[in-house]
Coordinates of C-alpha atoms in Angstrom, one line a residue:
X1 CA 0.0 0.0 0.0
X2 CA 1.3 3.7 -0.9
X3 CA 2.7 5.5 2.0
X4 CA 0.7 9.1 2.5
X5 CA 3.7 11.7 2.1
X6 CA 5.0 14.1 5.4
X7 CA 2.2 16.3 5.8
X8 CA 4.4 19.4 7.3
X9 CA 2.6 21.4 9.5
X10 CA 2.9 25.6 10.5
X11 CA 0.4 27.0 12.9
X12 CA 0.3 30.5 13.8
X13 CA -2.1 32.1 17.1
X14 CA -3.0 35.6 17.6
X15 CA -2.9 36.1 21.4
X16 CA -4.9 39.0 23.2
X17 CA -2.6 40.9 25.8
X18 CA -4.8 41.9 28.6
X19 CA -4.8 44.0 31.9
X20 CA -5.9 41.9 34.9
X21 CA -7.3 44.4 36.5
X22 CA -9.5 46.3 34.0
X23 CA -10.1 43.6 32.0
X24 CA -9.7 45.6 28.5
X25 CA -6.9 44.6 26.0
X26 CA -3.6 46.3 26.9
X27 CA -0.7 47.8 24.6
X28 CA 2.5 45.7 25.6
X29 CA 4.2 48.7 23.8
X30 CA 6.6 45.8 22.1
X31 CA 8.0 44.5 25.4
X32 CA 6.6 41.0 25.6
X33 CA 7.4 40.8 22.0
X34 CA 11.3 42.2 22.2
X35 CA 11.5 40.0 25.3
X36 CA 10.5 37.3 23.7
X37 CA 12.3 37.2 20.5
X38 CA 15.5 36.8 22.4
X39 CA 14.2 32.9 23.4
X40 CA 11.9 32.4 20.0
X41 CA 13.5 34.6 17.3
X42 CA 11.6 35.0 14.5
X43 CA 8.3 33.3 16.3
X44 CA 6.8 35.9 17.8
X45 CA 5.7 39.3 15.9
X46 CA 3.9 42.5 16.9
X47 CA 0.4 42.5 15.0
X48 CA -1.2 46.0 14.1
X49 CA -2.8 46.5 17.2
X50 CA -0.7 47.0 19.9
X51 CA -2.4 44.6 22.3
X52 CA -1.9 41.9 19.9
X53 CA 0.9 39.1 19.9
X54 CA 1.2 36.4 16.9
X55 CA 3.0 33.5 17.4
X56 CA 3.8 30.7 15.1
X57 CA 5.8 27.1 15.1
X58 CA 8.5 26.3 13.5
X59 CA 8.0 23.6 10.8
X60 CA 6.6 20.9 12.3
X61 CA 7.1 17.1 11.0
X62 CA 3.8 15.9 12.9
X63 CA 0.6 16.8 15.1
X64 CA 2.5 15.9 18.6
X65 CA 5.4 18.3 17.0
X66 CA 3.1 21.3 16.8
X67 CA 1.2 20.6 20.0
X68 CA 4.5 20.6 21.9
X69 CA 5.5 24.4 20.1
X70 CA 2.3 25.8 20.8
X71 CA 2.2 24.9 24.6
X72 CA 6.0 26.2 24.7
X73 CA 4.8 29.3 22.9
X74 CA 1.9 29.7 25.2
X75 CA 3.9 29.4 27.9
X76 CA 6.5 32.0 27.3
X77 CA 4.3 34.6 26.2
X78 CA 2.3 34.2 29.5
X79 CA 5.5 34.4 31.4
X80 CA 6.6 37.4 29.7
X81 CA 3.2 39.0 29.8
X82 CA 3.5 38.0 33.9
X83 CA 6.6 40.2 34.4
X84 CA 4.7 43.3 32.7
X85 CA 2.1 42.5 35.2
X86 CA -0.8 41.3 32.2
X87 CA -2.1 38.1 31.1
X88 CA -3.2 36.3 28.0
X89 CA -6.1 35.2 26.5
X90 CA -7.3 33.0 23.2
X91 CA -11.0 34.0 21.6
X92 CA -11.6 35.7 18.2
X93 CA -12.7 39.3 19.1
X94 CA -12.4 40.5 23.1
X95 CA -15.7 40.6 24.7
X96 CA -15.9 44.3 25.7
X97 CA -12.9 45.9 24.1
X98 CA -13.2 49.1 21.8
X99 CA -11.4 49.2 18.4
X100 CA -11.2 53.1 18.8
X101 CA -9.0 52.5 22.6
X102 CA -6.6 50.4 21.1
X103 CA -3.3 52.1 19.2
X104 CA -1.7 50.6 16.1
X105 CA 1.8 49.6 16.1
X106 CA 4.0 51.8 14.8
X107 CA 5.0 50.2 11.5
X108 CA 5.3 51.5 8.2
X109 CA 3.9 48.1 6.6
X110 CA 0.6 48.9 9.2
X111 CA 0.9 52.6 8.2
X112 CA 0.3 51.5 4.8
X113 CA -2.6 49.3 5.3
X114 CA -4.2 51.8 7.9
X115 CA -3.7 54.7 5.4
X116 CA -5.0 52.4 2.6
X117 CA -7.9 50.6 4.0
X118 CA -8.8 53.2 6.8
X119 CA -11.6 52.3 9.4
X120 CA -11.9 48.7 7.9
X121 CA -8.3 48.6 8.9
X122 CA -8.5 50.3 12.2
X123 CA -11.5 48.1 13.5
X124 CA -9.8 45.1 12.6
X125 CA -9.5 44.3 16.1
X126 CA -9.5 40.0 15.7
X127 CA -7.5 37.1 16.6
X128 CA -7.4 33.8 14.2
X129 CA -5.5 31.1 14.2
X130 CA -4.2 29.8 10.7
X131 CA -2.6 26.4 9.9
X132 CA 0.1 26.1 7.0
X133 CA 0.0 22.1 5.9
X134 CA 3.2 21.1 3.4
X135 CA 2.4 20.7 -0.7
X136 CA 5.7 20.6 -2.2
X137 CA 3.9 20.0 -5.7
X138 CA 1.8 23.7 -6.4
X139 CA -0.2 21.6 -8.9
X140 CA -1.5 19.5 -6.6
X141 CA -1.6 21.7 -3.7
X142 CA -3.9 24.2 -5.9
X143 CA -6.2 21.2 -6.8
X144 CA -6.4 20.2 -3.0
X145 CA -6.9 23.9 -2.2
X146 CA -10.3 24.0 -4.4
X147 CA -11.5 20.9 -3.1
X148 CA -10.5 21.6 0.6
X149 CA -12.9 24.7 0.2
X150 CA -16.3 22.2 0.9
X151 CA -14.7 21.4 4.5
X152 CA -14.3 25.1 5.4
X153 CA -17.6 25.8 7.2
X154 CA -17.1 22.4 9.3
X155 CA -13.9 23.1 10.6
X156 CA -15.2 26.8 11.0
X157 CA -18.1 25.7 13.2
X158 CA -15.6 23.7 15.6
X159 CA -13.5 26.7 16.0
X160 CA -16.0 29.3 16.8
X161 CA -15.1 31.5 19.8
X162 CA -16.1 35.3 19.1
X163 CA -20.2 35.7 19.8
X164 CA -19.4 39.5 21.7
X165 CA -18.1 42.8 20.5
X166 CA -17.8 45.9 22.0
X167 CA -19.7 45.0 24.7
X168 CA -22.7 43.5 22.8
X169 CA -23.5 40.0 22.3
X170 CA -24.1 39.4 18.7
X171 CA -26.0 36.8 18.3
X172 CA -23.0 35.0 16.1
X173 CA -21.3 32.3 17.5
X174 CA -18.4 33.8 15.3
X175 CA -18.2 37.6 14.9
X176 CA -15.0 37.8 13.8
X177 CA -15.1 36.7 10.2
X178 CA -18.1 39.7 10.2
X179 CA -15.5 42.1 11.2
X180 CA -12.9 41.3 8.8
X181 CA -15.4 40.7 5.7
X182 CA -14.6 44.3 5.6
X183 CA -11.8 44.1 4.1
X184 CA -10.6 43.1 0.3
X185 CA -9.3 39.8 -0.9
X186 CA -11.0 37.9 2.4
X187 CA -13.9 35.2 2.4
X188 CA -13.7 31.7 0.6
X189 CA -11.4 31.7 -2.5
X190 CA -12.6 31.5 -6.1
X191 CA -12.0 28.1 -8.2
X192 CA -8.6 28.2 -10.1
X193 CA -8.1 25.6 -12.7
X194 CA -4.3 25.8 -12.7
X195 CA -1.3 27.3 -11.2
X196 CA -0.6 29.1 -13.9
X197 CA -4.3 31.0 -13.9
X198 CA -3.6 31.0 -10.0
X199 CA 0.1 33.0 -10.6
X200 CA -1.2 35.3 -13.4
X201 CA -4.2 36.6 -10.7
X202 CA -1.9 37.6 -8.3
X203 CA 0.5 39.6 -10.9
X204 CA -2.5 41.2 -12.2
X205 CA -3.1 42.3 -8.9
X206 CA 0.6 43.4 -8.3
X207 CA 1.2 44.9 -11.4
X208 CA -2.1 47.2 -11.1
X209 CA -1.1 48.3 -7.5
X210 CA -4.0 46.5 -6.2
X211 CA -1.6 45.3 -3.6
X212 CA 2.3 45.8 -3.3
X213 CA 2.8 41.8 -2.5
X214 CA 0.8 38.6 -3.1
X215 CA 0.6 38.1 0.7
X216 CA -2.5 40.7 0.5
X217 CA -4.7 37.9 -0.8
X218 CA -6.2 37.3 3.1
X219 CA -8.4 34.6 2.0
X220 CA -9.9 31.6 4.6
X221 CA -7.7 29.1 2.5
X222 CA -4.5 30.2 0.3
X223 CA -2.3 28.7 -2.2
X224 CA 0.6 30.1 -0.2
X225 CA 2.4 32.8 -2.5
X226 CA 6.3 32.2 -0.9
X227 CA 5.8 28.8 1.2
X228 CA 5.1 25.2 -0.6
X229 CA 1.9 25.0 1.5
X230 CA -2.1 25.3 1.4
X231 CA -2.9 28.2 4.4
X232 CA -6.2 27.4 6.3
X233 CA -7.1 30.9 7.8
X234 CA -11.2 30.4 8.5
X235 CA -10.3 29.7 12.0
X236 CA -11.5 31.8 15.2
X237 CA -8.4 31.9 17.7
X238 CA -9.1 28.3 20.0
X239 CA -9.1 28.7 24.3
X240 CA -7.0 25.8 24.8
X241 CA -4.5 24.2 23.8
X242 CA -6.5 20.9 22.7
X243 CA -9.0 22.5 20.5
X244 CA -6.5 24.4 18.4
X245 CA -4.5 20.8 18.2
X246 CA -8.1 19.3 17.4
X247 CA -8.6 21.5 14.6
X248 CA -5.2 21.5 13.0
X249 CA -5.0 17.7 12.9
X250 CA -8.2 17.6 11.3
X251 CA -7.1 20.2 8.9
X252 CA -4.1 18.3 8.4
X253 CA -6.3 14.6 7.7
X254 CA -8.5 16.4 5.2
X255 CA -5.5 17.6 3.3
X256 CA -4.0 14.0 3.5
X257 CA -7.2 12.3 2.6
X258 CA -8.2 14.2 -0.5
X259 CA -4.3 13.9 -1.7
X260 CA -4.8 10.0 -1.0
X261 CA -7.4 10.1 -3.2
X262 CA -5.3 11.9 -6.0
X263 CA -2.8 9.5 -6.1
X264 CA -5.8 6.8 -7.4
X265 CA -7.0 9.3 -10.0
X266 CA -10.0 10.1 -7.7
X267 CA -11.1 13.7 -6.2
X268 CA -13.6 15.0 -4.1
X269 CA -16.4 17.1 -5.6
X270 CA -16.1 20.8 -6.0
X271 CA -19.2 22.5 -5.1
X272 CA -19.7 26.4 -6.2
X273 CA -18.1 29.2 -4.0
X274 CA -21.7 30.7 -3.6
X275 CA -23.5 27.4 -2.2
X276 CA -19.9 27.1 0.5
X277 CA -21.2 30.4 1.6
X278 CA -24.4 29.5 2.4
X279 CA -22.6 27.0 5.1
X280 CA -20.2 29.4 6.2
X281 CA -22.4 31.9 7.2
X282 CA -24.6 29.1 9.5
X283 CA -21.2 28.0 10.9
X284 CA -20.8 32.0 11.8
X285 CA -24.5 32.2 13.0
X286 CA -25.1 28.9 14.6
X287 CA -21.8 27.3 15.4
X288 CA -22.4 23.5 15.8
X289 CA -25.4 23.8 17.2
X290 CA -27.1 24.3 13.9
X291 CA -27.8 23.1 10.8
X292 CA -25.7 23.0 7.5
X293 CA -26.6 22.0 3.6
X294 CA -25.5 18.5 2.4
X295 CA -25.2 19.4 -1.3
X296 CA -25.1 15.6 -2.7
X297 CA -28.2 15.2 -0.5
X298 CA -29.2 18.9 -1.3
X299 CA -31.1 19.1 2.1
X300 CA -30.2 20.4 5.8
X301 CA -28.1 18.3 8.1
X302 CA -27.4 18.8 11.2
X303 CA -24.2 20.3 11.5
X304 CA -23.0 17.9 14.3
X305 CA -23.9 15.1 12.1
X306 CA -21.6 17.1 8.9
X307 CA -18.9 16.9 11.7
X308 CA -19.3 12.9 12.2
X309 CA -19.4 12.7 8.5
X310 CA -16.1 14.2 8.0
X311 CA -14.6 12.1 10.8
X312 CA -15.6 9.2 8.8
X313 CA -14.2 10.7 5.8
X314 CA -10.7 10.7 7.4
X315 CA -10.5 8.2 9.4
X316 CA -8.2 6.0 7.0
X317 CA -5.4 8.2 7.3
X318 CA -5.6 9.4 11.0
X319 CA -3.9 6.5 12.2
X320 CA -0.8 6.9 9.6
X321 CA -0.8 10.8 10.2
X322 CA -0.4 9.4 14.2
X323 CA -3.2 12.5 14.9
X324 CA -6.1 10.3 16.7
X325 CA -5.5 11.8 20.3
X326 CA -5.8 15.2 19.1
X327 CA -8.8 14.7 16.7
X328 CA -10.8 12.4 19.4
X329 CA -11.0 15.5 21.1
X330 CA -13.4 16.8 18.6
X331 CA -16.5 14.6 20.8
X332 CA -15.5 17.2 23.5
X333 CA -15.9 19.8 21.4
X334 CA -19.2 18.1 20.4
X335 CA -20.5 17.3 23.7
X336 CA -19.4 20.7 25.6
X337 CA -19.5 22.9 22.8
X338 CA -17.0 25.2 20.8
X339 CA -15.4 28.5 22.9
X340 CA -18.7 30.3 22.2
X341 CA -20.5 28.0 23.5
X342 CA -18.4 28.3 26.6
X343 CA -18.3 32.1 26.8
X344 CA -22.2 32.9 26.3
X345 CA -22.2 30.0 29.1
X346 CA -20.7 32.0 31.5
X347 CA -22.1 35.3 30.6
X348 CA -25.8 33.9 30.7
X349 CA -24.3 32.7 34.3
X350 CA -23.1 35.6 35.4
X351 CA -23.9 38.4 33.4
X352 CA -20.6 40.1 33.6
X353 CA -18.3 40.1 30.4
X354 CA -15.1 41.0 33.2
X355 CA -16.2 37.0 34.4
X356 CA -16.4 36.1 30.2
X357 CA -12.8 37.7 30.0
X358 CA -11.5 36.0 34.0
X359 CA -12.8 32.4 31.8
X360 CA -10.8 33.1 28.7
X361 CA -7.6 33.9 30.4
X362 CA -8.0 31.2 32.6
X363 CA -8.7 28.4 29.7
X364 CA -5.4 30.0 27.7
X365 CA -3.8 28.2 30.2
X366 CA -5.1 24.8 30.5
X367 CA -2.6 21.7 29.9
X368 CA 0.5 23.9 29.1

């Protein structure tokens, strides 16, 4: 029997810095980040808001690989946060927090998109988590990509963890992806028939000073324009530790399943971008407590059931990919619900979004 190939993995969080006393997001004004690229070097950036960290592993052979970065990288940044007196949390938008409180980092590349994009820019006040998985072959990673696009709104559901902003509850288990819809070049990317087709989009866009470099394509899933890899970036940012792991070894299965089937001249079916939508925006609305479209049965499904579906889907390469621990976890997820879940939990508890913010800092740190 073929051997699957190395599925590499990259994952990157966007960690909220935040004042334990007021509860709001806090500028680290670059300490935690200068302080911390003297242990991780190059993994750990400033984002454009100043309470923002990004973090990302190195290149990772396999799931346990990652997991292992991520809780080292969790823990660091919470130690370093600890000596400035603030702590960290993981959720896709900060329950109370104002856009409009919050400086930008002073950096011309942030300059530029703040001077370009403006308010859409300025608001932009989200944390995601994205997950690079290893296509040496572009061909083949392009042809993954537009198939890969059906499974968006299912591993979207899992990972929803934003339902508040600015102090409101939304009614979205994800508001995040509503906030950055503002901007261009974001949502679920358009079917590409070749690399070549692929390549000549993004000079078009360059050479018409649409955007200055072909990283400015922000979409939820990327041909990646430098790295051989496909870029999953639908994701809210995870609580713990386990559900980000949960996610990015399912991410990683899909990946390894629908090349499987490549290599026996077989592919899954590639639906239209505008009927994908239709699912993403339930998995924004309803998280996995609701109900998405089957397109080959052409009627609703329970999303829950979706989820069981594409753990059925997988589950001939999970054992090889040696990811079973981490994507078990997704009956948890099932049975307790996703972060939003969690969060609305404790606010209909308590009905204090300082309590929703104590719960979110205190999950960043579970099982590092």
């Amino acid at each position: 029997m073929r051997k699957l190939p190395i599925f590499t993995l990259g994952v990157e969080e966007e960690y909220q810095i935040i004042d334990p006393h007021t509860r709001d997001l806090r500028s680290h004004l670059s300490k935690i980040v200068d302080g911390a690229k003297v242990i991780l070097n190059e993994q750990v950036k400033a984002e454009m808001h100043q309470s923002v960290v990004e973090v990302g592993t190195n290149i990772c052979k396999n799931v346990q690989e990652a997991e292992n970065e991520i809780k080292f990288l969790r823990s660091k940044i919470v130690e370093l946060a600890a000596k400035q007196d603030l702590v960290v949390g993981g959720a896709g938008t900060h329950p109370f927090s104002r856009w409009q409180d919050q400086p930008i980092t002073d950096d011309p590349r942030y300059h530029n998109i703040v001077n370009e994009l403006q308010d859409a820019a300025r608001s932009n006040l989200i944390f995601g988590m994205h997950c690079h998985v290893g296509i040496e072959n572009r061909e083949i990673g392009l042809q993954l990509m537009n198939q890969a696009c059906y499974f968006l709104p299912h591993i979207f559901a899992l990972s929803t963890n934003s339902p508040f902003w600015e102090g409101r509850q939304t009614g979205y288990k994800s508001f995040r992806t509503k906030v950055f819809d503002k901007f261009p070049r974001t949502g679920l990317p358009e079917y590409f028939d070749s690399v070549a087709s692929y390549d000549n989009y993004l000079e078009t866009l360059v050479k018409t000073n649409c955007i200055d470099n072909p990283k400015k394509i922000w979409w939820d899933l990327r041909l990646h324009p430098f790295y051989d890899t496909i870029e999953f970036r639908i994701c809210d940012m995870s609580l713990t530790v386990k559900e980000t792991m949960c996610i990015v070894a399912i991410i990683q299965a899909i990946v390894a399943k629908l090349h499987k089937l490549t290599q026996h001249n077989m592919s899954y079916n590639i639906y239209r971008i505008a009927l994908i939508k239709e699912n993403k925006f339930r998995a924004a609305r309803y998280g996995i407590e609701g109900n998405m479209i089957d397109f080959g049965l052409q009627k609703e499904v329970e999303t829950k059931l979706l989820v069981c579906e594409l753990l059925d889907f997988i589950d001939d390469v999970v054992d090889e990919l040696g990811s079973r621990e981490q994507i078990n976890y997704v009956h948890e997820i099932m049975k307790n619900g996703t972060g939003a879940d969690k969060q609305l939990a404790v606010f209909n508890q308590t009905k204090d979004l300082s309590k929703v913010v104590d719960f979110i800092t205190s999950e960043f740190t579970k099982g590092l």
